[in-house]
Structures are given as structure tokens and as C-alpha cells.
Amino acid sequence: MTTSVQLDWLKLAEQIVQGYSVTPEEALAILQSDDAELLTVMQASYRIRREHYGNKVKLNMIVNAKSGMCPEDCGYCSQSIVSEAPIEKYAWLTKEKILEGARESIRRKAGTYCIVASGRRPSNREMEHVVEAVKEIRATTDLKVCCCLGFLSEQHAAQLAEAGVHRYNHNLNTSRDNYANITTTHTYDQRVDTVKQAAASGMSPCSGAIFGMGESLEERVQIAFALKELDADSIPCNFLNAIDGTLMEGRKELTPRMCLKILAMMRFVNPSKEIRIAGGREVNLRSLQPLGLYAANSIFIGDYLTTSGQAHAADWGMIEDMGFEIEECAL
């Protein structure tokens, strides 16, 4: 797919607000646009974002409930079996530690609490452990609970939904054509099936991507439309943080300006969905982080799985400085 389309970004945004769906060619034009048009592109994406979310920003906090020891060979991941990254490795956190994380989520004004565990899929025993924790979180807080535990069976999906899990995350990570370059121990279609399984159980599907892993501009557009087809309610946009010791160590393909164009493109293609600036935002967007909020209406706050995020007070300040407001209750 190639394009030399010249677009009126503000006019296109108004058309989208009125119900128009952008074409792949128009989406690609955003990524190919001249940097001189960047502020206009962001203004246009903010018009769409404001229509659906006003000036509210959703905060999400992660707890890494099980770290490392994963049998998958994902090249970007420090927890992969092929990674030599010096990370902390541990089996499941106790229920008390998971609950403590939920309380910390509230202190940080994060309305969504994400329980994440490394591994291909949870065992029955691990599922019971998560279910017990989720039930107590639901009984004692007003948090929206998200889980990210790997591949799901129909039975496990039903258990999580019954326990009160609102959302299940399983990222597509990259395009179908690029997938074999990222991992060989599972397929793109298995990831798609898991997102569909989560949705079929009644949980809200959350799925996004990691950009900067060798995908072309066209493939970035393909990812956006694949997520639209899956009807993902929440779309985390991660930007590769090439951790030393992983197969992608030293890779650097993104500029802060391209990250902004990716966020804008995601908003144009998925206008009503929660677009979240996720892992790698600090090291990729750098000083342009605040501008990302013109397209995205959600961010992760605090640390990620094995990498550090910026201080939560700095995120609060960034949101306030931009004239936005934290949406503390995500229900």
C-alpha cells in the first residue's frame, strides 16, 4: 500500500465525528505526513478524542503477579525463555500482595487495576488463585479489574468473568505478516482467538500492539484495522523499549514524532475506543509525552512489568498541565 494523499486533517476529523470511517490509505497518510503537519494532525485527533471522552484521562496500574520463567520466545520480552535480561523472577504473588497492589492503585488515582502474569497460559490452580483475589478486590473496592494471563480456555474465561473481571488483555503485538519475526512458539491467530474468547465470555476485550519491532508503516495500519475488526474496547499502544538481554536489544526505530503519528492514526481508525499510551512511552515519546494525550485518553501509571515508569506525581502533573482531568472511577 502506497499513498501520496494530501488531506485536510481537521475536515477529516469532523467527518469521522459524523460517522465516517477512514480508509487504510487515509490512515497511512497520517503516518507519512510531514512533520510540519504534526500539530494539525494532533489537533484533529483531539477533536475526535474530545467528542468521545472530553478532557478525561483514565489511569491504569499493573501488578506483575508472576515474573519471568515464561516458555515463549517473544523477542521483545525480558521474561521470555530466550531472554538474558537480569530481571527479578518469582512465582505467584500472594493474594495479600495482589490486594495490596489494588489499594496502591487507588492511592495513585488509577481506576483500572491490571493483574498480569508471565507464561503461556494459567493452570487450574493459578486460575483459582487469581479468582480468589479478584473476588475480594471486587467486594472491597470500586476498581475496574483487568487480567492478562496468556491464552484462555473457554472454562478459564468463564471463571474470570464470573469472578467479576471486567476486562481481559491479550495484545496482537504486531501484524500478521511480521509475527514470525517476533516469536515462533505461538501464532498470530492464537492471539486473535484469545481476544475473541475473552469477548465471548462477557469480558471487555483489550488488545493492542508494540510498535518499533520491524513492522512497516503499512503494517502499522494493518494492526489498527485488525483491532477495529476485533472490536477491542481498549487499545494499548506500546513503543518498544529494547531491553538489554532480549533478542531486540539495541533496536531503535521510532522517533517521538512518529509515536505521536501512530497514536493519532489509532484514534482516527478507532475513534470511540480507549486508546492507551502504554509501555515505552517515557523512553520513546520523551519530552513529547504530554502531546500524546491529544489522541489518547488513557495511560499506564507507575512501573510496567520489568521496567520503570515515571513517578505517578509526574503523570498527575502532566495531566493537570495539559488541562485534562483524571477519571478516578473507571466503572
mmCIF file of C-alpha atoms in Angstrom:
data_model
loop_
_atom_site.group_PDB
_atom_site.id
_atom_site.type_symbol
_atom_site.label_atom_id
_atom_site.label_comp_id
_atom_site.label_asym_id
_atom_site.label_seq_id
_atom_site.Cartn_x
_atom_site.Cartn_y
_atom_site.Cartn_z
ATOM 1 C CA MET A 1 0.000 0.000 0.000
ATOM 2 C CA THR A 2 1.419 3.370 -1.012
ATOM 3 C CA THR A 3 -0.152 6.779 -0.943
ATOM 4 C CA SER A 4 0.540 10.388 -1.785
ATOM 5 C CA VAL A 5 -2.821 11.553 -0.448
ATOM 6 C CA GLN A 6 -2.958 15.181 0.701
ATOM 7 C CA LEU A 7 -5.627 15.532 3.358
ATOM 8 C CA ASP A 8 -7.352 18.260 5.310
ATOM 9 C CA TRP A 9 -6.898 16.688 8.763
ATOM 10 C CA LEU A 10 -9.411 18.890 10.568
ATOM 11 C CA LYS A 11 -12.064 18.302 7.904
ATOM 12 C CA LEU A 12 -11.421 14.548 8.058
ATOM 13 C CA ALA A 13 -11.795 14.604 11.857
ATOM 14 C CA GLU A 14 -15.167 16.327 11.551
ATOM 15 C CA GLN A 15 -16.278 13.687 9.062
ATOM 16 C CA ILE A 16 -15.245 10.942 11.496
ATOM 17 C CA VAL A 17 -17.203 12.600 14.305
ATOM 18 C CA GLN A 18 -20.215 12.481 11.964
ATOM 19 C CA GLY A 19 -19.758 8.744 11.412
ATOM 20 C CA TYR A 20 -17.278 8.424 8.561
ATOM 21 C CA SER A 21 -14.760 5.538 8.689
ATOM 22 C CA VAL A 22 -11.288 6.261 7.386
ATOM 23 C CA THR A 23 -9.758 4.112 4.695
ATOM 24 C CA PRO A 24 -6.384 2.345 5.012
ATOM 25 C CA GLU A 25 -4.981 4.871 2.539
ATOM 26 C CA GLU A 26 -6.077 7.793 4.705
ATOM 27 C CA ALA A 27 -4.678 6.103 7.822
ATOM 28 C CA LEU A 28 -1.348 5.548 6.066
ATOM 29 C CA ALA A 29 -1.272 9.206 5.059
ATOM 30 C CA ILE A 30 -1.172 10.140 8.756
ATOM 31 C CA LEU A 31 2.000 8.099 9.264
ATOM 32 C CA GLN A 32 3.528 9.517 6.074
ATOM 33 C CA SER A 33 2.597 13.117 6.823
ATOM 34 C CA ASP A 34 5.311 15.751 7.028
ATOM 35 C CA ASP A 35 6.457 16.715 10.499
ATOM 36 C CA ALA A 36 5.377 20.266 9.668
ATOM 37 C CA GLU A 37 1.774 18.983 9.799
ATOM 38 C CA LEU A 38 2.187 17.236 13.153
ATOM 39 C CA LEU A 39 0.438 19.801 15.329
ATOM 40 C CA THR A 40 -2.502 19.925 12.918
ATOM 41 C CA VAL A 41 -2.723 16.122 12.949
ATOM 42 C CA MET A 42 -2.749 16.149 16.755
ATOM 43 C CA GLN A 43 -5.372 18.907 16.824
ATOM 44 C CA ALA A 44 -7.550 16.823 14.518
ATOM 45 C CA SER A 45 -7.125 13.684 16.621
ATOM 46 C CA TYR A 46 -8.031 15.723 19.712
ATOM 47 C CA ARG A 47 -11.288 16.754 18.017
ATOM 48 C CA ILE A 48 -12.226 13.064 17.756
ATOM 49 C CA ARG A 49 -10.979 12.230 21.249
ATOM 50 C CA ARG A 50 -12.904 15.154 22.782
ATOM 51 C CA GLU A 51 -16.115 14.007 21.113
ATOM 52 C CA HIS A 52 -15.988 10.652 22.917
ATOM 53 C CA TYR A 53 -14.029 11.328 26.110
ATOM 54 C CA GLY A 54 -13.979 15.069 26.704
ATOM 55 C CA ASN A 55 -10.880 16.002 28.698
ATOM 56 C CA LYS A 56 -10.902 12.905 30.925
ATOM 57 C CA VAL A 57 -7.852 10.645 31.268
ATOM 58 C CA LYS A 58 -8.141 7.074 32.518
ATOM 59 C CA LEU A 59 -5.273 5.734 34.631
ATOM 60 C CA ASN A 60 -4.324 2.056 34.701
ATOM 61 C CA MET A 61 -1.896 0.353 37.095
ATOM 62 C CA ILE A 62 -0.149 -3.009 36.594
ATOM 63 C CA VAL A 63 0.836 -5.610 39.154
ATOM 64 C CA ASN A 64 3.336 -8.174 37.863
ATOM 65 C CA ALA A 65 1.834 -11.128 39.698
ATOM 66 C CA LYS A 66 4.245 -13.721 38.263
ATOM 67 C CA SER A 67 7.585 -12.701 36.806
ATOM 68 C CA GLY A 68 9.858 -14.479 34.337
ATOM 69 C CA MET A 69 10.153 -18.213 33.639
ATOM 70 C CA CYS A 70 7.990 -17.955 30.511
ATOM 71 C CA PRO A 71 8.388 -20.748 27.908
ATOM 72 C CA GLU A 72 7.596 -18.449 24.969
ATOM 73 C CA ASP A 73 10.368 -16.977 22.774
ATOM 74 C CA CYS A 74 8.976 -13.467 22.223
ATOM 75 C CA GLY A 75 11.938 -11.383 21.109
ATOM 76 C CA TYR A 76 10.818 -8.173 22.812
ATOM 77 C CA CYS A 77 10.183 -9.662 26.256
ATOM 78 C CA SER A 78 12.607 -9.748 29.183
ATOM 79 C CA GLN A 79 10.581 -12.591 30.733
ATOM 80 C CA SER A 80 10.983 -14.877 27.701
ATOM 81 C CA ILE A 81 12.867 -18.162 27.897
ATOM 82 C CA VAL A 82 15.382 -16.776 25.366
ATOM 83 C CA SER A 83 15.980 -13.536 27.275
ATOM 84 C CA GLU A 84 19.182 -12.943 29.203
ATOM 85 C CA ALA A 85 17.913 -9.762 30.817
ATOM 86 C CA PRO A 86 18.742 -9.583 34.542
ATOM 87 C CA ILE A 87 15.191 -9.369 35.844
ATOM 88 C CA GLU A 88 13.615 -10.438 39.108
ATOM 89 C CA LYS A 89 11.969 -13.851 38.754
ATOM 90 C CA TYR A 90 9.330 -15.171 41.112
ATOM 91 C CA ALA A 91 6.283 -17.399 41.247
ATOM 92 C CA TRP A 92 2.871 -16.003 42.051
ATOM 93 C CA LEU A 93 2.482 -13.151 44.488
ATOM 94 C CA THR A 94 0.323 -13.977 47.481
ATOM 95 C CA LYS A 95 -3.283 -12.897 47.465
ATOM 96 C CA GLU A 96 -2.390 -10.320 50.103
ATOM 97 C CA LYS A 97 0.267 -8.791 47.826
ATOM 98 C CA ILE A 98 -2.193 -8.612 44.926
ATOM 99 C CA LEU A 99 -4.728 -6.917 47.195
ATOM 100 C CA GLU A 100 -2.059 -4.511 48.395
ATOM 101 C CA GLY A 101 -1.489 -3.579 44.766
ATOM 102 C CA ALA A 102 -5.184 -2.828 44.373
ATOM 103 C CA ARG A 103 -5.038 -0.420 47.306
ATOM 104 C CA GLU A 104 -1.960 1.237 45.795
ATOM 105 C CA SER A 105 -3.862 1.603 42.529
ATOM 106 C CA ILE A 106 -6.495 3.637 44.354
ATOM 107 C CA ARG A 107 -3.826 5.803 46.008
ATOM 108 C CA ARG A 108 -2.407 6.568 42.568
ATOM 109 C CA LYS A 109 -5.903 7.501 41.281
ATOM 110 C CA ALA A 110 -5.895 4.587 38.826
ATOM 111 C CA GLY A 111 -9.420 3.360 38.197
ATOM 112 C CA THR A 112 -8.303 0.163 36.447
ATOM 113 C CA TYR A 113 -6.106 -2.451 38.140
ATOM 114 C CA CYS A 114 -4.355 -4.905 35.830
ATOM 115 C CA ILE A 115 -3.255 -8.316 37.138
ATOM 116 C CA VAL A 116 -0.571 -9.615 34.783
ATOM 117 C CA ALA A 117 1.283 -12.941 34.853
ATOM 118 C CA SER A 118 4.024 -14.355 32.649
ATOM 119 C CA GLY A 119 3.562 -17.726 30.951
ATOM 120 C CA ARG A 120 1.760 -19.350 28.064
ATOM 121 C CA ARG A 121 -1.498 -19.970 29.892
ATOM 122 C CA PRO A 122 -2.641 -20.292 33.534
ATOM 123 C CA SER A 123 -3.032 -23.676 35.221
ATOM 124 C CA ASN A 124 -6.250 -24.528 37.042
ATOM 125 C CA ARG A 125 -4.537 -23.850 40.367
ATOM 126 C CA GLU A 126 -3.241 -20.485 39.187
ATOM 127 C CA MET A 127 -6.691 -19.584 37.926
ATOM 128 C CA GLU A 128 -8.204 -20.337 41.332
ATOM 129 C CA HIS A 129 -5.587 -18.067 42.937
ATOM 130 C CA VAL A 130 -6.482 -15.180 40.625
ATOM 131 C CA VAL A 131 -10.223 -15.724 41.061
ATOM 132 C CA GLU A 132 -9.927 -15.549 44.858
ATOM 133 C CA ALA A 133 -8.027 -12.276 44.652
ATOM 134 C CA VAL A 134 -10.410 -10.760 42.110
ATOM 135 C CA LYS A 135 -13.471 -11.607 44.192
ATOM 136 C CA GLU A 136 -12.005 -9.815 47.208
ATOM 137 C CA ILE A 137 -10.976 -6.799 45.128
ATOM 138 C CA ARG A 138 -14.481 -6.554 43.714
ATOM 139 C CA ALA A 139 -16.032 -6.905 47.166
ATOM 140 C CA THR A 140 -13.875 -4.214 48.777
ATOM 141 C CA THR A 141 -13.156 -1.623 46.052
ATOM 142 C CA ASP A 142 -14.728 0.179 43.091
ATOM 143 C CA LEU A 143 -11.828 -0.702 40.796
ATOM 144 C CA LYS A 144 -12.245 -1.986 37.266
ATOM 145 C CA VAL A 145 -10.265 -5.235 37.178
ATOM 146 C CA CYS A 146 -8.294 -6.322 34.125
ATOM 147 C CA CYS A 147 -6.371 -9.591 33.758
ATOM 148 C CA CYS A 148 -3.606 -10.570 31.371
ATOM 149 C CA LEU A 149 -2.716 -14.225 31.927
ATOM 150 C CA GLY A 150 -1.945 -15.600 28.479
ATOM 151 C CA PHE A 151 -4.065 -17.909 26.374
ATOM 152 C CA LEU A 152 -7.505 -18.751 27.752
ATOM 153 C CA SER A 153 -9.650 -21.841 27.588
ATOM 154 C CA GLU A 154 -13.412 -21.383 27.468
ATOM 155 C CA GLN A 155 -13.607 -22.651 31.057
ATOM 156 C CA HIS A 156 -10.998 -20.216 32.360
ATOM 157 C CA ALA A 157 -12.574 -17.293 30.535
ATOM 158 C CA ALA A 158 -15.912 -18.131 32.127
ATOM 159 C CA GLN A 159 -14.298 -18.351 35.580
ATOM 160 C CA LEU A 160 -12.741 -14.926 35.269
ATOM 161 C CA ALA A 161 -15.959 -13.356 34.013
ATOM 162 C CA GLU A 162 -17.968 -14.937 36.822
ATOM 163 C CA ALA A 163 -15.439 -13.694 39.404
ATOM 164 C CA GLY A 164 -16.009 -10.146 38.208
ATOM 165 C CA VAL A 165 -13.108 -9.445 35.861
ATOM 166 C CA HIS A 166 -14.245 -6.559 33.679
ATOM 167 C CA ARG A 167 -11.574 -6.693 31.008
ATOM 168 C CA TYR A 168 -9.099 -9.170 29.552
ATOM 169 C CA ASN A 169 -5.908 -8.040 27.830
ATOM 170 C CA HIS A 170 -4.195 -10.039 25.117
ATOM 171 C CA ASN A 171 -2.229 -7.930 22.641
ATOM 172 C CA LEU A 172 -1.845 -8.786 18.969
ATOM 173 C CA ASN A 173 1.622 -7.211 19.362
ATOM 174 C CA THR A 174 2.400 -6.868 15.657
ATOM 175 C CA SER A 175 0.962 -7.504 12.209
ATOM 176 C CA ARG A 176 0.159 -10.958 10.889
ATOM 177 C CA ASP A 177 2.957 -10.743 8.305
ATOM 178 C CA ASN A 178 5.545 -9.645 10.874
ATOM 179 C CA TYR A 179 4.532 -12.134 13.541
ATOM 180 C CA ALA A 180 7.006 -14.912 12.741
ATOM 181 C CA ASN A 181 9.826 -12.375 13.135
ATOM 182 C CA ILE A 182 8.745 -11.751 16.734
ATOM 183 C CA THR A 183 8.029 -15.225 18.087
ATOM 184 C CA THR A 184 7.867 -18.823 16.867
ATOM 185 C CA THR A 185 6.263 -20.574 19.863
ATOM 186 C CA HIS A 186 2.732 -19.409 19.083
ATOM 187 C CA THR A 187 0.868 -17.792 16.207
ATOM 188 C CA TYR A 188 -0.910 -14.566 15.429
ATOM 189 C CA ASP A 189 -4.175 -16.492 15.025
ATOM 190 C CA GLN A 190 -3.867 -17.912 18.541
ATOM 191 C CA ARG A 191 -3.753 -14.384 19.860
ATOM 192 C CA VAL A 192 -6.776 -13.373 17.809
ATOM 193 C CA ASP A 193 -8.678 -16.404 19.097
ATOM 194 C CA THR A 194 -7.885 -15.484 22.709
ATOM 195 C CA VAL A 195 -9.246 -11.962 22.260
ATOM 196 C CA LYS A 196 -12.411 -13.436 20.777
ATOM 197 C CA GLN A 197 -12.669 -15.957 23.623
ATOM 198 C CA ALA A 198 -12.460 -13.191 26.206
ATOM 199 C CA ALA A 199 -15.183 -11.213 24.448
ATOM 200 C CA ALA A 200 -17.420 -14.276 24.114
ATOM 201 C CA SER A 201 -17.236 -14.802 27.872
ATOM 202 C CA GLY A 202 -18.592 -11.317 28.512
ATOM 203 C CA MET A 203 -15.327 -9.625 29.422
ATOM 204 C CA SER A 204 -14.376 -6.429 27.638
ATOM 205 C CA PRO A 205 -11.637 -7.192 25.085
ATOM 206 C CA CYS A 206 -8.400 -5.231 25.448
ATOM 207 C CA SER A 207 -5.810 -5.663 22.716
ATOM 208 C CA GLY A 208 -3.072 -3.541 21.256
ATOM 209 C CA ALA A 209 0.415 -3.660 19.821
ATOM 210 C CA ILE A 210 4.089 -2.957 20.357
ATOM 211 C CA PHE A 211 5.409 -0.616 17.691
ATOM 212 C CA GLY A 212 9.016 -0.428 16.576
ATOM 213 C CA MET A 213 9.599 -4.157 16.007
ATOM 214 C CA GLY A 214 10.452 -4.085 12.322
ATOM 215 C CA GLU A 215 6.932 -3.530 11.031
ATOM 216 C CA SER A 216 6.413 -1.267 8.023
ATOM 217 C CA LEU A 217 4.151 1.784 8.003
ATOM 218 C CA GLU A 218 1.615 -0.259 6.080
ATOM 219 C CA GLU A 219 1.729 -2.980 8.731
ATOM 220 C CA ARG A 220 1.065 -0.401 11.449
ATOM 221 C CA VAL A 221 -2.103 0.486 9.583
ATOM 222 C CA GLN A 222 -2.980 -3.207 9.261
ATOM 223 C CA ILE A 223 -2.688 -3.554 13.051
ATOM 224 C CA ALA A 224 -5.083 -0.650 13.590
ATOM 225 C CA PHE A 225 -7.682 -2.170 11.270
ATOM 226 C CA ALA A 226 -7.242 -5.649 12.750
ATOM 227 C CA LEU A 227 -8.049 -4.208 16.184
ATOM 228 C CA LYS A 228 -11.038 -2.417 14.704
ATOM 229 C CA GLU A 229 -12.280 -5.698 13.242
ATOM 230 C CA LEU A 230 -11.859 -7.386 16.646
ATOM 231 C CA ASP A 231 -13.842 -4.510 18.201
ATOM 232 C CA ALA A 232 -11.282 -4.140 21.000
ATOM 233 C CA ASP A 233 -12.700 -1.746 23.605
ATOM 234 C CA SER A 234 -9.282 -0.732 24.875
ATOM 235 C CA ILE A 235 -6.165 -0.441 22.707
ATOM 236 C CA PRO A 236 -2.775 -0.189 24.455
ATOM 237 C CA CYS A 237 -0.144 1.373 22.200
ATOM 238 C CA ASN A 238 3.265 0.183 23.383
ATOM 239 C CA PHE A 239 6.503 1.508 21.925
ATOM 240 C CA LEU A 240 9.408 -0.908 22.016
ATOM 241 C CA ASN A 241 11.690 -0.454 24.994
ATOM 242 C CA ALA A 242 14.576 -2.572 23.710
ATOM 243 C CA ILE A 243 15.741 -4.161 26.955
ATOM 244 C CA ASP A 244 19.344 -5.332 27.167
ATOM 245 C CA GLY A 245 19.473 -9.111 27.087
ATOM 246 C CA THR A 246 16.424 -9.557 24.863
ATOM 247 C CA LEU A 247 16.604 -10.553 21.212
ATOM 248 C CA MET A 248 15.668 -6.971 20.280
ATOM 249 C CA GLU A 249 18.390 -5.380 22.359
ATOM 250 C CA GLY A 250 19.653 -2.162 20.771
ATOM 251 C CA ARG A 251 16.779 -1.789 18.314
ATOM 252 C CA LYS A 252 15.583 1.788 17.913
ATOM 253 C CA GLU A 253 13.174 2.519 15.076
ATOM 254 C CA LEU A 254 10.887 5.195 16.488
ATOM 255 C CA THR A 255 11.090 8.940 16.954
ATOM 256 C CA PRO A 256 8.829 10.847 19.362
ATOM 257 C CA ARG A 257 7.113 12.398 16.334
ATOM 258 C CA MET A 258 6.348 9.000 14.789
ATOM 259 C CA CYS A 259 4.934 7.803 18.109
ATOM 260 C CA LEU A 260 2.523 10.735 18.060
ATOM 261 C CA LYS A 261 1.501 9.942 14.479
ATOM 262 C CA ILE A 262 0.844 6.317 15.473
ATOM 263 C CA LEU A 263 -1.397 7.441 18.349
ATOM 264 C CA ALA A 264 -3.251 9.821 16.019
ATOM 265 C CA MET A 265 -3.680 7.098 13.410
ATOM 266 C CA MET A 266 -5.107 4.759 16.051
ATOM 267 C CA ARG A 267 -7.608 7.432 17.101
ATOM 268 C CA PHE A 268 -8.678 8.113 13.509
ATOM 269 C CA VAL A 269 -9.207 4.382 12.810
ATOM 270 C CA ASN A 270 -10.812 3.568 16.200
ATOM 271 C CA PRO A 271 -12.486 6.864 17.100
ATOM 272 C CA SER A 272 -14.655 5.740 20.030
ATOM 273 C CA LYS A 273 -12.234 3.299 21.648
ATOM 274 C CA GLU A 274 -9.992 3.762 24.662
ATOM 275 C CA ILE A 275 -6.554 4.499 23.220
ATOM 276 C CA ARG A 276 -3.876 3.992 25.876
ATOM 277 C CA ILE A 277 -0.259 5.158 25.821
ATOM 278 C CA ALA A 278 1.414 2.121 27.326
ATOM 279 C CA GLY A 279 4.879 0.599 27.743
ATOM 280 C CA GLY A 280 7.875 2.516 26.457
ATOM 281 C CA ARG A 281 6.220 5.927 26.437
ATOM 282 C CA GLU A 282 8.858 7.525 28.648
ATOM 283 C CA VAL A 283 11.820 6.393 26.520
ATOM 284 C CA ASN A 284 10.155 6.874 23.116
ATOM 285 C CA LEU A 285 7.904 9.927 23.432
ATOM 286 C CA ARG A 286 10.288 11.585 25.887
ATOM 287 C CA SER A 287 9.555 15.331 26.106
ATOM 288 C CA LEU A 288 6.568 14.961 23.765
ATOM 289 C CA GLN A 289 4.618 12.733 26.165
ATOM 290 C CA PRO A 290 2.021 15.418 27.005
ATOM 291 C CA LEU A 291 1.053 15.820 23.331
ATOM 292 C CA GLY A 292 0.076 12.146 23.236
ATOM 293 C CA LEU A 293 -2.948 12.958 25.375
ATOM 294 C CA TYR A 294 -4.462 14.835 22.435
ATOM 295 C CA ALA A 295 -5.025 11.438 20.792
ATOM 296 C CA ALA A 296 -5.022 9.011 23.720
ATOM 297 C CA ASN A 297 -7.424 9.123 26.649
ATOM 298 C CA SER A 298 -5.657 6.588 28.855
ATOM 299 C CA ILE A 299 -2.174 5.858 30.223
ATOM 300 C CA PHE A 300 -0.448 3.347 32.469
ATOM 301 C CA ILE A 301 0.759 4.915 35.690
ATOM 302 C CA GLY A 302 3.731 3.660 37.694
ATOM 303 C CA ASP A 303 6.031 0.824 36.695
ATOM 304 C CA TYR A 304 5.495 -1.705 33.927
ATOM 305 C CA LEU A 305 6.286 -5.419 34.117
ATOM 306 C CA THR A 306 10.082 -5.332 34.376
ATOM 307 C CA THR A 307 10.822 -1.687 33.532
ATOM 308 C CA SER A 308 10.249 1.514 35.478
ATOM 309 C CA GLY A 309 7.763 4.206 34.625
ATOM 310 C CA GLN A 310 7.966 7.812 35.713
ATOM 311 C CA ALA A 311 6.742 8.856 39.153
ATOM 312 C CA HIS A 312 2.960 8.924 39.437
ATOM 313 C CA ALA A 313 3.077 12.514 40.702
ATOM 314 C CA ALA A 314 4.789 13.495 37.438
ATOM 315 C CA ASP A 315 1.923 11.919 35.481
ATOM 316 C CA TRP A 316 -0.628 13.750 37.615
ATOM 317 C CA GLY A 317 1.232 16.994 36.921
ATOM 318 C CA MET A 318 1.422 16.314 33.185
ATOM 319 C CA ILE A 319 -2.319 15.704 33.034
ATOM 320 C CA GLU A 320 -3.085 18.856 35.018
ATOM 321 C CA ASP A 321 -0.682 20.971 32.984
ATOM 322 C CA MET A 322 -2.431 19.901 29.774
ATOM 323 C CA GLY A 323 -5.821 20.929 31.142
ATOM 324 C CA PHE A 324 -7.078 17.357 31.422
ATOM 325 C CA GLU A 325 -8.802 15.656 34.359
ATOM 326 C CA ILE A 326 -8.202 12.215 35.865
ATOM 327 C CA GLU A 327 -11.202 9.899 35.678
ATOM 328 C CA GLU A 328 -10.728 8.129 39.003
ATOM 329 C CA CYS A 329 -13.700 5.766 38.712
ATOM 330 C CA ALA A 330 -13.432 3.597 35.582
ATOM 331 C CA LEU A 331 -16.694 1.693 36.119
#
